[in-house]
C-alpha positions as protocol buffer text, in pm:
chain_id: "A"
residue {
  index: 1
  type: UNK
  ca { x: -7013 y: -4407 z: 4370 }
}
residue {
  index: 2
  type: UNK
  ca { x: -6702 y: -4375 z: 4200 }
}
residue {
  index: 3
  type: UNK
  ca { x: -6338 y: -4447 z: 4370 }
}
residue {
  index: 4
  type: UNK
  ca { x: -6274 y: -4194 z: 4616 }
}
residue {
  index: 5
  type: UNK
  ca { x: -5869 y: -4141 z: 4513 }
}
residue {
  index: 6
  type: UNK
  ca { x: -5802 y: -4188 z: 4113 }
}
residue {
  index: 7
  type: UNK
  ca { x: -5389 y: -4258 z: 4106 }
}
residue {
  index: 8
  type: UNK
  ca { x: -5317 y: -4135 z: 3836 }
}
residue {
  index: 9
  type: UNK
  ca { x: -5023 y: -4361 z: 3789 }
}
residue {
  index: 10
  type: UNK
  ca { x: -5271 y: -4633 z: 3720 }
}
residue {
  index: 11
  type: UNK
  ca { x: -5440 y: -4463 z: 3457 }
}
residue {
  index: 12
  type: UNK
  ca { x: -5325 y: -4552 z: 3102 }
}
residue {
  index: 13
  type: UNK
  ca { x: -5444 y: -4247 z: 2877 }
}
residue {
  index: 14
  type: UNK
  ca { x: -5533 y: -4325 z: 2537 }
}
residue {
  index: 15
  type: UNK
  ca { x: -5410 y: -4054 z: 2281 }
}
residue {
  index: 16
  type: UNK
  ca { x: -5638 y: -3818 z: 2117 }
}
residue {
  index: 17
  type: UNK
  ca { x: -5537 y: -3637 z: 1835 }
}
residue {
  index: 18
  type: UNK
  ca { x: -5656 y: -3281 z: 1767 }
}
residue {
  index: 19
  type: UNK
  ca { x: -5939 y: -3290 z: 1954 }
}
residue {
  index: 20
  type: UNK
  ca { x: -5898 y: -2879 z: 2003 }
}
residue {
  index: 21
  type: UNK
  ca { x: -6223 y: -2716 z: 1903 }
}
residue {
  index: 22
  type: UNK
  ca { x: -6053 y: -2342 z: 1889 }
}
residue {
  index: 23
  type: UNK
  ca { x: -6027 y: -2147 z: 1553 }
}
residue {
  index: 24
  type: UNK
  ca { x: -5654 y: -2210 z: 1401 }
}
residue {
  index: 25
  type: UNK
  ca { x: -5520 y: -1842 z: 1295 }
}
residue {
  index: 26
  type: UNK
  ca { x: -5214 y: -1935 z: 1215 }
}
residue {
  index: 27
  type: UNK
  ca { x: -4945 y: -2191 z: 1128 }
}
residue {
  index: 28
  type: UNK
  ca { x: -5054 y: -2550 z: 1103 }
}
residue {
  index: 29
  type: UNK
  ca { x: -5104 y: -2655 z: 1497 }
}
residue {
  index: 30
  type: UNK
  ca { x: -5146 y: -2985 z: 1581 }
}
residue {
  index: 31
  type: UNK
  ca { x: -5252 y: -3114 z: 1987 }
}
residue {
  index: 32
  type: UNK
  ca { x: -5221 y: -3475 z: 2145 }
}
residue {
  index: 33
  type: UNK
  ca { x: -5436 y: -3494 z: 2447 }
}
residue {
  index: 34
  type: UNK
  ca { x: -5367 y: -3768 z: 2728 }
}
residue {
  index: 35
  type: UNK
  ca { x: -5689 y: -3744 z: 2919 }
}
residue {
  index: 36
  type: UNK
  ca { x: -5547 y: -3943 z: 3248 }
}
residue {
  index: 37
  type: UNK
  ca { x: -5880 y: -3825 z: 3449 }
}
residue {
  index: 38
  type: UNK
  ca { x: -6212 y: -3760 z: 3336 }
}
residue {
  index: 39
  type: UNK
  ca { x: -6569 y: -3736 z: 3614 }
}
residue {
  index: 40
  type: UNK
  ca { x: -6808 y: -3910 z: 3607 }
}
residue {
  index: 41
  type: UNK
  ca { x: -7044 y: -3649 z: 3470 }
}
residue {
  index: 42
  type: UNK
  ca { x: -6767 y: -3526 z: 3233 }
}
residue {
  index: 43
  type: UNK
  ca { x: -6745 y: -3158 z: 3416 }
}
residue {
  index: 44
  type: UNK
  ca { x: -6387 y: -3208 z: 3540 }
}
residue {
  index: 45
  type: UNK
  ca { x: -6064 y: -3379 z: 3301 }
}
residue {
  index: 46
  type: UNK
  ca { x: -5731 y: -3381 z: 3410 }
}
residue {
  index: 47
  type: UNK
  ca { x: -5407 y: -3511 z: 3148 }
}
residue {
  index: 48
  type: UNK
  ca { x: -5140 y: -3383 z: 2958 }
}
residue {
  index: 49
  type: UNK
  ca { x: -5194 y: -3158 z: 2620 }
}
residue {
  index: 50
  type: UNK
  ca { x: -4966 y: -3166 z: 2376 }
}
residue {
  index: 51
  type: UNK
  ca { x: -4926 y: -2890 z: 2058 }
}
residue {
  index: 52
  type: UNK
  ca { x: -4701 y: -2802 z: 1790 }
}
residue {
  index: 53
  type: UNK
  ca { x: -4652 y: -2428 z: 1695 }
}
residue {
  index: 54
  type: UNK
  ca { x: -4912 y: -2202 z: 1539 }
}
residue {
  index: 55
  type: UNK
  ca { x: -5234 y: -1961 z: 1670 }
}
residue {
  index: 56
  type: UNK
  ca { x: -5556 y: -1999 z: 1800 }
}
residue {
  index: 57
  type: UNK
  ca { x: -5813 y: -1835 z: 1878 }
}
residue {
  index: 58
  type: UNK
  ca { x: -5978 y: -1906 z: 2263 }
}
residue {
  index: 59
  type: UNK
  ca { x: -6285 y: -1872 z: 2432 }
}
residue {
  index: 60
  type: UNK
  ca { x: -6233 y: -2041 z: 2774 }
}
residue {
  index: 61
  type: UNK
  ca { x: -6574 y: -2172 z: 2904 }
}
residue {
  index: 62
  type: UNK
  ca { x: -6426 y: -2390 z: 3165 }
}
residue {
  index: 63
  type: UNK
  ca { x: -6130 y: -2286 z: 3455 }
}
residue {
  index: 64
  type: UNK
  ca { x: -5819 y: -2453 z: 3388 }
}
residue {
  index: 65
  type: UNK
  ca { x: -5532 y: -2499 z: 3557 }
}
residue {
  index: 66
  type: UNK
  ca { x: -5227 y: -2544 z: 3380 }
}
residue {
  index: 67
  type: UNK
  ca { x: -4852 y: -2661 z: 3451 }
}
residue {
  index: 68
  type: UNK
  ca { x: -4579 y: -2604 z: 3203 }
}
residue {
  index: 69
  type: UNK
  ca { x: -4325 y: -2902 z: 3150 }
}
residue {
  index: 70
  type: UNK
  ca { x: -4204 y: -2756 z: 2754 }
}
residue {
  index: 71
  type: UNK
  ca { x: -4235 y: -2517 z: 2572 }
}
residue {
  index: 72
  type: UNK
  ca { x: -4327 y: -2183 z: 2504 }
}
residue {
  index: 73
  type: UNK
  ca { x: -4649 y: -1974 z: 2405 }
}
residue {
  index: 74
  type: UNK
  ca { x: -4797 y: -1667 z: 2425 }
}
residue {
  index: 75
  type: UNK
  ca { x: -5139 y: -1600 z: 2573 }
}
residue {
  index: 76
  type: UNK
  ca { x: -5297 y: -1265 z: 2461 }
}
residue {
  index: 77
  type: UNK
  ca { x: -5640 y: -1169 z: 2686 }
}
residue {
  index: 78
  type: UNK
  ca { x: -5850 y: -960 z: 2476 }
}
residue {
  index: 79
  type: UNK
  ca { x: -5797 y: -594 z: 2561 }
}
residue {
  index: 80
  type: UNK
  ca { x: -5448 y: -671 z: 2769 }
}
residue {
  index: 81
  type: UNK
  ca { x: -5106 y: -727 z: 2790 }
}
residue {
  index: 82
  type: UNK
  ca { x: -4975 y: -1078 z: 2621 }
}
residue {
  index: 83
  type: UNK
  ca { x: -4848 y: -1335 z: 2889 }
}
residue {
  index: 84
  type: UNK
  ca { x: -4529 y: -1504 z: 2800 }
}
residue {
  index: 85
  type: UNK
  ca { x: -4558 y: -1859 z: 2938 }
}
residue {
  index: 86
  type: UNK
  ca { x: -4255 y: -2106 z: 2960 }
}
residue {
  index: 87
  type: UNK
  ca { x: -4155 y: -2464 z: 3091 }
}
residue {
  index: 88
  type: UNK
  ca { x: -4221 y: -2442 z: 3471 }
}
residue {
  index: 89
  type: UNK
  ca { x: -4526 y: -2169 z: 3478 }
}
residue {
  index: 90
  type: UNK
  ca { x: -4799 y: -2254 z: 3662 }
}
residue {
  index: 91
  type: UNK
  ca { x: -5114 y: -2053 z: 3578 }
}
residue {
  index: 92
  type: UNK
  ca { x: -5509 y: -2032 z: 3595 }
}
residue {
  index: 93
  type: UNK
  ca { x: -5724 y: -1893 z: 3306 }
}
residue {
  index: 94
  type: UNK
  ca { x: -6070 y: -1804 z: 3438 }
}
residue {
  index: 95
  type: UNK
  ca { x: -6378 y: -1918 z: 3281 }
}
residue {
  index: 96
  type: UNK
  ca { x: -6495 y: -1628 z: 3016 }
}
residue {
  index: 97
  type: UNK
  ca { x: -6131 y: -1563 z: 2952 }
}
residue {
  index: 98
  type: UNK
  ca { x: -6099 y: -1488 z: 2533 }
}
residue {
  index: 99
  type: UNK
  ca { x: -5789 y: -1413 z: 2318 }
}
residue {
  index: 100
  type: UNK
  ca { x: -5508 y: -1568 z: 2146 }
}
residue {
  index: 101
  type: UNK
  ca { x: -5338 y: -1860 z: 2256 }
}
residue {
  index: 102
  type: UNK
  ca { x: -4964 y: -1907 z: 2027 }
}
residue {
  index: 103
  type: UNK
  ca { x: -4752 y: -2141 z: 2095 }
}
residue {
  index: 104
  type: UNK
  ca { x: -4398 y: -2105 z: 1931 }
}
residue {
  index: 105
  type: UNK
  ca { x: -4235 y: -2357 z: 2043 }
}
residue {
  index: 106
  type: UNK
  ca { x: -4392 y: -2719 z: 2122 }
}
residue {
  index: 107
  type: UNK
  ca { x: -4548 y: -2663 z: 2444 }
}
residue {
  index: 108
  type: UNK
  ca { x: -4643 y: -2989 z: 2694 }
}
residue {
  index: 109
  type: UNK
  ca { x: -4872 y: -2914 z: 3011 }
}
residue {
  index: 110
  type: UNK
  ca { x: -5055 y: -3049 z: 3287 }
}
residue {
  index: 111
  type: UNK
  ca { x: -5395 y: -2923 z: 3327 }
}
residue {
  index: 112
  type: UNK
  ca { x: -5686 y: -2958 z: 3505 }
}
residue {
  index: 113
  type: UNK
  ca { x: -6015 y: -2843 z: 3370 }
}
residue {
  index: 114
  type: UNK
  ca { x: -6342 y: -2806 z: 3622 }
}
């Protein structure tokens, strides 16, 4: 069995560089993902993602949670309203969830994937 408690201050993340599988639509975005947590079986992660400005196109198959520290982006749900999202949001996209994910201005977040 694995550690009960992971503290995450004890975890030294190794940088990944665009590791995003999404469709690019526009611009020329580039990620940095600092996996701090990942399960055993692989189903949850937990870090900080990192991108540069430009479009993609998403097809969540996973729930993530996700806190803002920079940035700026706009999240478009197919068939709704965009969602402007900016340093200090906290938000949930739902497993299933597709669209358009732009960031326009470098965005850093927490998030949690499960």
């Amino acid at each position: 069995m694995s550690q009960p408690i992971t503290v995450l201050r004890d975890t030294h993340p190794l940088p990944v560089l665009d590791a995003c599988k999404w469709e690019k639509l526009a611009g020329d975005p580039h990620t940095v993902n600092l996996n701090a947590y990942t399960s055993e079986d692989g189903s949850k992660i937990m870090g900080t993602w990192i991108c540069t400005p430009g479009k993609w196109r998403v097809a969540y198959e996973k729930w993530e949670y996700c806190h803002f520290q920079e940035g700026y982006c706009v999240i478009t749900p197919d068939g709704h309203d965009p969602i402007h999202l900016r340093a200090g949001d906290i938000f949930v996209v739902e497993p299933g969830m597709k669209g358009t994910w732009e960031v326009l201005e470098t965005v850093r977040k927490y998030f949690v994937f499960a």
